Short mmCIF file of C-alpha atoms in Angstrom, two decimals:
data_model
loop_
_atom_site.label_atom_id
_atom_site.label_comp_id
_atom_site.label_asym_id
_atom_site.label_seq_id
_atom_site.Cartn_x
_atom_site.Cartn_y
_atom_site.Cartn_z
CA MET A 1289 225.44 127.34 59.51
CA SER A 1290 222.26 128.99 60.03
CA THR A 1291 220.93 126.36 62.80
CA ASN A 1292 224.08 125.55 64.79
CA ILE A 1293 224.87 128.98 66.33
CA PRO A 1294 221.75 129.89 67.97
CA LYS A 1295 221.67 126.27 69.58
CA ASP A 1296 224.60 127.10 71.65
CA ILE A 1297 222.90 130.14 72.86
CA THR A 1298 219.70 128.28 73.59
CA ASP A 1299 221.33 125.65 75.67
CA THR A 1300 223.14 128.36 78.07
CA SER A 1301 219.80 130.05 78.91
CA GLY A 1302 217.44 127.16 78.11
CA GLY A 1303 216.34 127.07 81.83
CA GLN A 1304 214.04 129.99 81.56
CA ALA A 1305 212.55 128.65 78.49
CA GLU A 1306 209.55 126.95 80.52
CA ASN A 1307 206.66 128.68 82.33
CA ASN A 1308 207.20 132.10 80.85
CA LYS A 1309 204.37 134.24 79.73
CA SER A 1310 203.78 134.06 76.05
CA SER A 1311 202.71 137.09 73.82
CA VAL A 1312 201.38 134.51 71.15
CA GLU A 1313 197.91 133.06 71.21
CA LEU A 1314 198.26 129.42 70.97
CA LYS A 1315 195.15 127.15 69.51
CA THR A 1316 194.57 124.01 71.44
CA PRO A 1317 196.92 120.91 70.44
CA LYS A 1318 195.19 118.50 68.01
CA PRO A 1319 195.37 114.92 69.26
CA GLY A 1320 198.42 113.20 67.36
CA TYR A 1321 202.04 112.46 67.81
CA LYS A 1322 203.93 113.83 70.64
CA LEU A 1323 205.91 116.32 68.55
CA PHE A 1324 202.82 118.06 67.20
CA LYS A 1325 201.32 118.82 70.67
CA THR A 1326 204.36 120.92 72.08
CA LYS A 1327 204.37 124.59 72.07
CA SER A 1328 207.56 124.69 70.06
CA TRP A 1329 205.66 123.08 66.91
CA GLN A 1330 202.64 125.49 67.37
CA VAL A 1331 204.93 128.42 67.36
CA PHE A 1332 206.82 126.89 64.36
CA ILE A 1333 203.62 126.31 62.40
CA GLU A 1334 202.16 129.59 63.32
CA GLY A 1335 205.37 131.27 61.99
CA LEU A 1336 205.41 129.00 58.58
CA TRP A 1337 201.83 129.29 57.75
CA HIS A 1338 199.54 131.77 59.42
CA ASN A 1339 202.01 134.47 59.89
CA ASN A 1340 203.90 133.57 56.76
CA PRO A 1341 205.88 136.97 55.71
CA ILE A 1342 204.83 136.91 52.31
CA PHE A 1343 201.20 135.89 51.88
CA GLY A 1344 200.02 136.21 55.52
CA MET A 1345 201.42 139.51 56.61
CA VAL A 1346 202.61 140.98 53.07
CA LEU A 1347 206.14 142.08 54.49
CA GLY A 1348 209.24 142.11 52.81
CA LEU A 1349 208.27 142.34 49.23
CA CYS A 1350 211.02 144.28 47.82
CA SER A 1351 213.55 141.19 48.05
CA THR A 1352 210.71 138.96 46.88
CA LEU A 1353 210.16 140.40 43.65
CA ALA A 1354 213.58 141.48 42.91
CA VAL A 1355 215.46 138.18 43.55
CA THR A 1356 212.95 135.56 42.34
CA ASN A 1357 213.87 135.59 38.47
CA LEU A 1358 216.31 132.73 39.17
CA MET A 1359 215.90 129.95 41.47
CA LYS A 1360 219.59 129.97 42.42
CA ASN A 1361 219.44 133.60 43.40
CA ALA A 1362 216.13 133.24 45.24
CA LEU A 1363 217.71 130.53 47.35
CA VAL A 1364 220.80 132.17 48.49
CA MET A 1365 218.56 135.35 49.43
CA SER A 1366 215.96 133.16 51.35
CA LEU A 1367 219.10 131.55 53.41
CA ALA A 1368 220.51 134.86 53.86
CA VAL A 1369 217.45 136.23 55.40
CA THR A 1370 216.59 133.10 57.60
CA ALA A 1371 220.03 133.27 58.90
CA VAL A 1372 219.83 136.90 59.93
CA LEU A 1373 216.39 136.24 61.33
CA ILE A 1374 217.55 133.42 63.64
CA LEU A 1375 220.65 135.20 64.90
CA ASN A 1376 218.77 138.33 65.38
CA SER A 1377 215.89 136.92 67.26
CA ALA A 1378 218.33 135.09 69.43
CA ILE A 1379 220.45 137.96 70.36
CA ILE A 1380 217.43 140.38 70.87
CA SER A 1381 215.98 137.67 72.97
CA VAL A 1382 218.97 137.15 75.15
CA MET A 1383 219.30 140.87 75.64
CA ARG A 1384 215.60 141.40 76.14
CA SER A 1385 215.99 142.32 79.93
CA VAL A 1386 218.69 144.77 79.34
CA ILE A 1387 217.43 146.64 76.29
CA PRO A 1388 215.78 149.86 77.60
CA GLU A 1389 212.20 150.20 76.06
CA ARG A 1390 212.86 153.64 74.40
CA VAL A 1391 216.00 152.47 72.42
CA ARG A 1392 214.70 149.08 71.26
CA MET A 1393 214.09 150.07 67.80
CA ILE A 1394 217.68 151.29 67.11
CA THR A 1395 219.11 148.41 68.99
CA TYR A 1396 217.28 146.12 66.65
CA MET A 1397 218.38 148.10 63.70
CA LEU A 1398 222.09 148.23 64.69
CA VAL A 1399 222.12 144.15 65.77
CA ILE A 1400 220.55 143.59 62.25
CA SER A 1401 223.00 145.87 60.35
CA THR A 1402 225.94 144.01 62.01
CA LEU A 1403 224.44 140.65 60.95
CA VAL A 1404 223.89 141.67 57.34
CA ILE A 1405 227.17 142.93 57.02
CA THR A 1406 228.72 139.59 58.22
CA VAL A 1407 226.24 137.84 56.00
CA ASP A 1408 227.22 140.01 52.80
CA LYS A 1409 231.17 139.58 53.41
CA PHE A 1410 230.42 135.95 53.81
CA LEU A 1411 228.42 135.81 50.40
CA LYS A 1412 231.20 138.00 48.63
CA ILE A 1413 233.74 135.39 49.70
CA PHE A 1414 231.93 132.22 48.91
CA VAL A 1415 229.37 132.98 46.08
CA PRO A 1416 230.95 136.01 44.48
CA ASP A 1417 228.74 135.63 41.13
CA ILE A 1418 225.42 135.45 42.88
CA SER A 1419 226.53 138.04 45.33
CA SER A 1420 226.98 140.50 42.56
CA ALA A 1421 223.71 139.09 40.94
CA LEU A 1422 221.91 140.04 44.22
CA GLY A 1423 223.31 143.72 44.09
CA PRO A 1424 221.97 145.83 46.86
CA TYR A 1425 219.18 143.47 47.84
CA VAL A 1426 221.43 141.88 50.45
CA ALA A 1427 222.00 145.15 52.29
CA LEU A 1428 218.63 145.60 52.01
CA ILE A 1429 217.72 143.05 54.36
CA ILE A 1430 218.27 145.86 56.95
CA THR A 1431 215.43 147.40 56.09
CA ASN A 1432 213.32 144.25 55.81
CA CYS A 1433 210.20 144.52 57.87
CA ILE A 1434 210.12 140.89 58.62
CA LEU A 1435 213.21 141.14 60.80
CA MET A 1436 212.07 144.33 62.82
CA GLY A 1437 208.43 142.61 62.70
CA ARG A 1438 209.76 139.37 64.38
CA ALA A 1439 212.07 141.32 66.87
CA GLU A 1440 209.24 143.48 68.07
CA ALA A 1441 206.53 141.21 68.09
CA PHE A 1442 207.99 137.95 69.42
CA ALA A 1443 211.72 137.96 70.30
CA ILE A 1444 211.56 140.94 72.83
CA ASN A 1445 209.00 139.37 74.95
CA ASN A 1446 209.88 135.65 74.88
CA PRO A 1447 212.58 133.08 76.02
CA VAL A 1448 215.42 132.29 73.68
CA LYS A 1449 214.44 128.77 72.57
CA ILE A 1450 210.82 129.50 71.41
CA SER A 1451 212.17 132.58 69.71
CA VAL A 1452 214.51 130.59 67.55
CA VAL A 1453 211.97 128.35 66.72
CA ASP A 1454 209.50 131.08 65.70
CA ALA A 1455 212.36 132.70 63.56
CA PHE A 1456 213.03 129.33 62.13
CA GLY A 1457 209.36 128.96 61.09
CA VAL A 1458 209.20 132.58 59.47
CA GLY A 1459 212.47 131.95 57.85
CA LEU A 1460 211.25 128.71 56.29
CA GLY A 1461 207.80 130.28 55.52
CA TYR A 1462 209.77 133.17 53.49
CA THR A 1463 211.84 130.43 51.64
CA PHE A 1464 208.89 128.42 50.60
CA SER A 1465 207.32 131.59 49.10
CA LEU A 1466 210.21 132.86 47.40
CA MET A 1467 211.23 129.43 46.12
CA SER A 1468 207.51 128.79 44.61
CA ILE A 1469 207.75 132.27 42.93
CA ALA A 1470 211.14 131.59 41.56
CA LEU A 1471 210.19 128.09 40.09
CA PHE A 1472 207.26 129.66 38.38
CA ARG A 1473 209.30 132.48 37.01
CA GLU A 1474 212.22 130.58 36.06
CA LEU A 1475 210.36 127.81 34.38
CA LEU A 1476 208.28 130.17 32.39
CA GLY A 1477 210.77 132.84 31.82
CA PHE A 1478 213.75 130.81 30.99
CA GLY A 1479 212.36 127.26 30.74
CA SER A 1480 214.78 125.81 33.29
CA ILE A 1481 215.11 124.76 36.87
CA PHE A 1482 218.20 125.74 39.05
CA GLY A 1483 219.76 126.63 35.43
CA TYR A 1484 218.97 123.19 34.04
CA ARG A 1485 216.95 123.46 30.95
CA ILE A 1486 213.74 121.54 31.26
CA ILE A 1487 211.56 122.84 28.42
CA PRO A 1488 212.98 121.80 24.82
CA GLU A 1489 215.07 124.25 23.16
CA ASN A 1490 212.57 124.62 20.20
CA ILE A 1491 209.76 125.83 22.58
CA SER A 1492 210.08 129.67 22.99
CA THR A 1493 210.03 130.86 26.63
CA LEU A 1494 207.61 133.33 28.08
CA SER A 1495 210.39 136.04 28.67
CA LEU A 1496 207.62 138.44 30.14
CA PHE A 1497 208.28 136.48 33.51
CA SER A 1498 212.14 137.17 33.61
CA ILE A 1499 211.56 140.83 33.57
CA PRO A 1500 210.10 142.96 36.30
CA PRO A 1501 206.51 143.10 35.37
CA GLY A 1502 206.54 139.42 35.46
CA ALA A 1503 207.32 139.60 39.21
CA PHE A 1504 204.38 141.50 39.92
CA PHE A 1505 202.16 138.86 37.99
CA ALA A 1506 203.84 136.03 39.59
CA LEU A 1507 203.36 137.45 43.10
CA GLY A 1508 199.54 138.31 42.49
CA VAL A 1509 199.10 134.70 41.16
CA PHE A 1510 200.83 133.33 44.08
CA ILE A 1511 198.69 134.92 46.66
CA LEU A 1512 195.56 133.92 44.57
CA VAL A 1513 196.45 130.18 44.80
CA ILE A 1514 197.60 130.36 48.45
CA ASN A 1515 194.08 132.10 49.46
CA ALA A 1516 192.33 129.51 47.46
CA VAL A 1517 194.37 126.56 49.17
CA LYS A 1518 193.48 128.45 52.60
CA LYS A 1519 189.90 128.63 51.90
CA GLU A 1520 189.82 124.86 50.95
CA THR A 1521 191.58 124.02 54.30
CA ALA A 1522 189.26 125.90 56.24
CA LYS A 1523 186.14 124.14 54.73
CA LYS A 1524 187.28 121.01 56.01
CA MET B 256 223.25 165.94 29.26
CA ARG B 257 224.20 162.80 31.40
CA VAL B 258 222.72 164.39 34.26
CA ALA B 259 219.37 164.93 32.25
CA LEU B 260 219.47 161.41 30.96
CA ILE B 261 219.96 160.31 34.71
CA LEU B 262 216.87 162.37 35.50
CA PHE B 263 214.67 161.08 33.01
CA ALA B 264 215.80 157.46 33.42
CA SER B 265 215.36 157.21 37.24
CA ILE B 266 211.79 158.89 36.97
CA LEU B 267 210.33 156.60 34.28
CA THR B 268 212.49 153.72 32.64
CA SER B 269 214.38 152.63 35.70
CA ASN B 270 211.40 153.70 38.22
CA ILE B 271 212.72 152.29 41.52
CA ALA B 272 209.24 150.89 42.60
CA LEU B 273 208.37 149.11 39.43
CA THR B 274 211.73 148.08 37.93
CA TYR B 275 213.81 147.82 41.28
CA PHE B 276 210.55 147.01 43.77
CA LEU B 277 212.11 149.18 46.31
CA GLY B 278 209.55 150.70 48.83
CA MET B 279 206.93 148.06 48.23
CA CYS B 280 205.68 147.56 51.72
CA PRO B 281 204.25 151.51 51.65
CA PHE B 282 203.36 151.19 48.16
CA VAL B 283 201.03 148.47 48.97
CA THR B 284 199.77 149.55 52.44
CA MET B 285 199.34 153.24 51.75
CA SER B 286 198.16 153.70 48.31
CA LYS B 287 194.48 153.11 49.36
CA ASN B 288 193.97 156.94 49.52
CA ILE B 289 195.21 159.29 47.16
CA GLU B 290 195.83 162.12 49.64
CA VAL B 291 197.97 159.77 51.94
CA ALA B 292 199.88 158.61 48.97
CA ILE B 293 200.77 162.15 47.90
CA GLY B 294 201.85 162.96 51.41
CA MET B 295 204.01 159.59 51.69
CA GLY B 296 205.34 160.30 48.07
CA LEU B 297 206.64 164.09 48.63
CA ALA B 298 208.06 162.99 52.17
CA VAL B 299 210.09 160.03 50.42
CA THR B 300 211.18 162.28 47.59
CA PHE B 301 212.38 165.01 50.26
CA VAL B 302 214.30 162.60 52.46
CA MET B 303 215.78 160.41 49.62
CA THR B 304 217.37 163.76 48.15
CA VAL B 305 218.97 164.87 51.45
CA THR B 306 220.12 161.54 52.75
CA ALA B 307 221.60 160.32 49.52
CA THR B 308 223.50 163.66 49.32
CA VAL B 309 224.61 163.42 53.02
CA ASN B 310 225.63 159.61 52.55
CA TRP B 311 227.52 160.71 49.35
CA ILE B 312 229.80 163.37 51.27
CA ILE B 313 230.21 160.88 54.27
CA ASN B 314 231.18 158.01 51.93
CA THR B 315 233.44 160.05 49.64
CA TYR B 316 235.31 162.13 52.19
CA ILE B 317 235.39 160.02 55.33
CA LEU B 318 234.77 156.07 54.68
CA ILE B 319 236.74 155.52 51.45
CA PRO B 320 239.81 157.88 52.48
CA TYR B 321 239.87 155.81 55.98
CA HIS B 322 239.30 152.42 54.41
CA LEU B 323 236.04 152.20 56.50
CA ASP B 324 233.76 151.13 53.45
CA PHE B 325 232.98 147.89 55.13
CA LEU B 326 230.95 149.92 57.51
CA GLN B 327 228.83 151.39 54.69
CA PHE B 328 225.48 149.89 55.41
CA LEU B 329 225.70 150.63 59.28
CA VAL B 330 226.77 154.28 58.56
CA PHE B 331 224.11 154.71 55.97
CA ILE B 332 221.33 153.51 58.27
CA ILE B 333 222.34 155.61 61.17
CA THR B 334 222.75 158.54 59.10
CA ILE B 335 219.24 158.24 57.66
CA ALA B 336 217.79 157.67 60.99
CA THR B 337 219.46 160.75 62.57
CA ILE B 338 218.48 162.92 59.22
CA VAL B 339 214.64 161.83 59.49
CA GLN B 340 214.86 162.76 63.24
CA ILE B 341 216.31 166.13 62.47
CA ILE B 342 213.73 166.96 59.69
CA GLU B 343 210.90 165.83 61.92
CA ILE B 344 212.07 168.35 64.80
CA ALA B 345 212.76 171.12 62.49
CA ILE B 346 209.39 170.98 60.46
CA ASP B 347 207.77 170.76 63.98
CA ARG B 348 209.15 173.71 65.14
CA PHE B 349 209.18 175.88 62.04
CA LEU B 350 206.66 174.84 59.67
CA PRO B 351 203.82 173.15 61.84
CA ALA B 352 201.03 173.34 59.14
CA LEU B 353 203.27 171.25 56.90
CA TYR B 354 204.09 168.99 59.89
CA HIS B 355 200.29 168.03 60.23
CA SER B 356 200.05 167.31 56.70
CA PHE B 357 203.03 165.07 56.18
CA GLY B 358 205.01 164.84 59.54
CA ILE B 359 203.28 161.70 60.49
CA PHE B 360 205.18 159.85 57.27
CA LEU B 361 208.51 160.90 58.58
CA PRO B 362 208.98 158.12 61.12
CA LEU B 363 207.84 155.33 58.85
CA ILE B 364 210.60 156.49 56.34
CA THR B 365 213.50 155.33 58.21
CA VAL B 366 212.66 151.74 57.59
CA ASN B 367 211.75 152.34 53.86
CA CYS B 368 214.04 150.23 51.76
CA ALA B 369 213.89 152.77 48.88
CA ILE B 370 215.75 155.29 50.79
CA LEU B 371 218.63 152.96 51.64
CA GLY B 372 218.44 151.44 48.20
CA ILE B 373 219.22 154.70 46.84
CA SER B 374 222.47 155.30 48.56
CA LEU B 375 223.66 151.72 47.84
CA PHE B 376 222.70 152.19 44.06
CA MET B 377 224.68 155.50 44.32
CA VAL B 378 227.74 153.64 45.59
CA LEU B 379 227.48 150.60 43.29
CA ARG B 380 227.15 152.93 40.12
CA ASN B 381 230.01 155.43 41.24
CA TYR B 382 227.94 158.30 40.75
CA SER B 383 229.45 161.79 41.14
CA PHE B 384 228.11 164.69 43.48
CA ARG B 385 225.72 166.25 40.86
CA GLU B 386 224.98 162.89 39.50
CA THR B 387 223.90 161.59 42.87
CA ILE B 388 221.47 164.87 43.48
CA PHE B 389 219.72 164.22 40.17
CA TYR B 390 219.50 160.44 40.65
CA SER B 391 217.94 160.44 44.00
CA PHE B 392 215.50 163.61 43.23
CA GLY B 393 214.58 161.65 40.19
CA SER B 394 213.92 158.50 41.92
CA GLY B 395 212.04 160.26 44.68
CA VAL B 396 209.90 161.74 42.00
CA GLY B 397 209.28 158.37 40.28
CA TRP B 398 208.24 156.66 43.29
CA LEU B 399 205.75 159.57 43.94
CA LEU B 400 204.45 159.06 40.56
CA ALA B 401 203.95 155.31 40.94
CA ILE B 402 202.26 155.39 44.28
CA VAL B 403 199.82 158.15 43.12
CA THR B 404 199.04 156.23 39.87
CA ILE B 405 198.30 153.21 41.80
CA GLY B 406 196.43 154.97 44.25
CA GLY B 407 194.23 156.07 41.36
CA LEU B 408 193.93 152.84 39.86
CA ARG B 409 192.82 151.06 43.24
CA LYS B 410 189.99 153.91 43.60
CA ARG B 411 188.75 152.14 40.18
CA LEU B 412 188.58 148.57 41.83
CA ILE B 413 185.59 149.72 43.80
CA PHE B 414 183.44 149.45 40.44
CA SER B 415 185.10 146.08 39.39
CA ASP B 416 185.00 142.64 40.63
CA PRO B 417 188.13 140.81 40.33
CA PRO B 418 188.24 137.08 41.91
CA GLU B 419 187.91 137.29 45.70
CA ASN B 420 190.70 135.15 46.40
CA PHE B 421 193.33 137.86 45.04
CA GLY B 422 192.73 139.79 48.12
CA LYS B 423 193.75 143.35 48.44
CA ALA B 424 197.58 142.75 48.05
CA GLY B 425 196.98 140.16 45.07
CA ILE B 426 195.07 142.49 42.97
CA THR B 427 197.48 145.20 43.84
CA ALA B 428 200.37 143.32 42.55
CA ILE B 429 198.71 142.62 39.35
CA LEU B 430 197.85 146.26 38.99
CA ALA B 431 201.58 147.02 39.71
CA GLY B 432 202.46 144.70 36.99
CA ILE B 433 200.26 145.94 34.34
CA MET B 434 201.82 149.53 35.36
CA ALA B 435 205.30 148.14 35.28
CA LEU B 436 204.82 147.00 31.45
CA ALA B 437 203.68 150.71 30.61
CA PHE B 438 206.76 151.99 32.24
CA ILE B 439 208.77 149.55 30.72
CA GLY B 440 208.05 150.94 27.24
CA PHE B 441 210.07 154.07 27.78
CA THR B 442 213.32 151.73 27.95
CA GLY B 443 214.34 152.42 24.38
CA VAL B 444 214.60 155.87 25.09
CA ALA B 445 216.98 155.73 27.99
CA SER B 446 217.77 153.43 30.72
CA LEU B 447 220.30 153.22 33.73
#
């Protein structure tokens, strides 16, 4: 659902996608497969890893902490954010020449609010139980800094195709972070994965990880692990 | 009595920063300095009380009678943006000294998820007008308390030596976790 719609928009204005001055600094491509040399791939990896919203830029923490007690909730939330992110980037990018500079912030906000209302209604109809478990956090996607950030830092200066790729990369990075934290919290807090009990019943679980303070600890440990991995890869 | 309970619970046991994780971005980025934290906290408390009250009036007397409640998110965020602008202009015009101390925080507040979050919780929990005022004020005070406390704790980090890989955000998350544990200790008294 999330990837099909923007593709149509990309096709209609794909002509201007090439030879446009980009606002991102791209590193020289490493030798390898042809796919890995393309600019889209570079932008995608940049969004997924270096500009990862959670551990790279430390944005959008509210939802990260609140919905990661169960993997089911985290998955629905990250899909919702990714969908809004891609659609928002596509819309802002299409309209980038007609948005007056002075009112661009309020434009982002109105586009994002409209998309979030749509996503919220969609979730209420198709997954009502998860929608009520997420509570106000779906609506709070409106004030999620990741969306405004990507619109302002990327979509407003770049053609549609590359903006959608960037949004997809950032969305996937957000999904990866949320799912990792949720896996950790659900396994320790409830002893299960996606609701299926993994740890035997007679072993008691650490319920600390299913309550709010556990979310902070899980996030702290997650950032610690990622930074250690980053350091290791930088050494190589 | 119920009002007093809401006030107590929103400040301590159901603290919006530590239990509901609202307003986390400024909580991490603006808690390095206590003066900045106090300014931001006061601005949030003030704006939160005003916007929640106005949103309650709009929701009860306009949106619900005309069956426009599907527009809630859109209307709430527009109201918040407008009110923040008006407050900024008014403070700049009438209280220039105050503007210099906390005016710079006002534009940031529009995208603070705690402000919108309070309006959404107020709708979800069907609060009355009086309850909304106490809930939004209490939540603001709770947020102020949380950000000032973590500001003080982070100052102490100068003297300690946490693992380097935690970075600034990681160690702040751990500190917030320990604080949240302390706040949760009040849950037996009252919670929302």
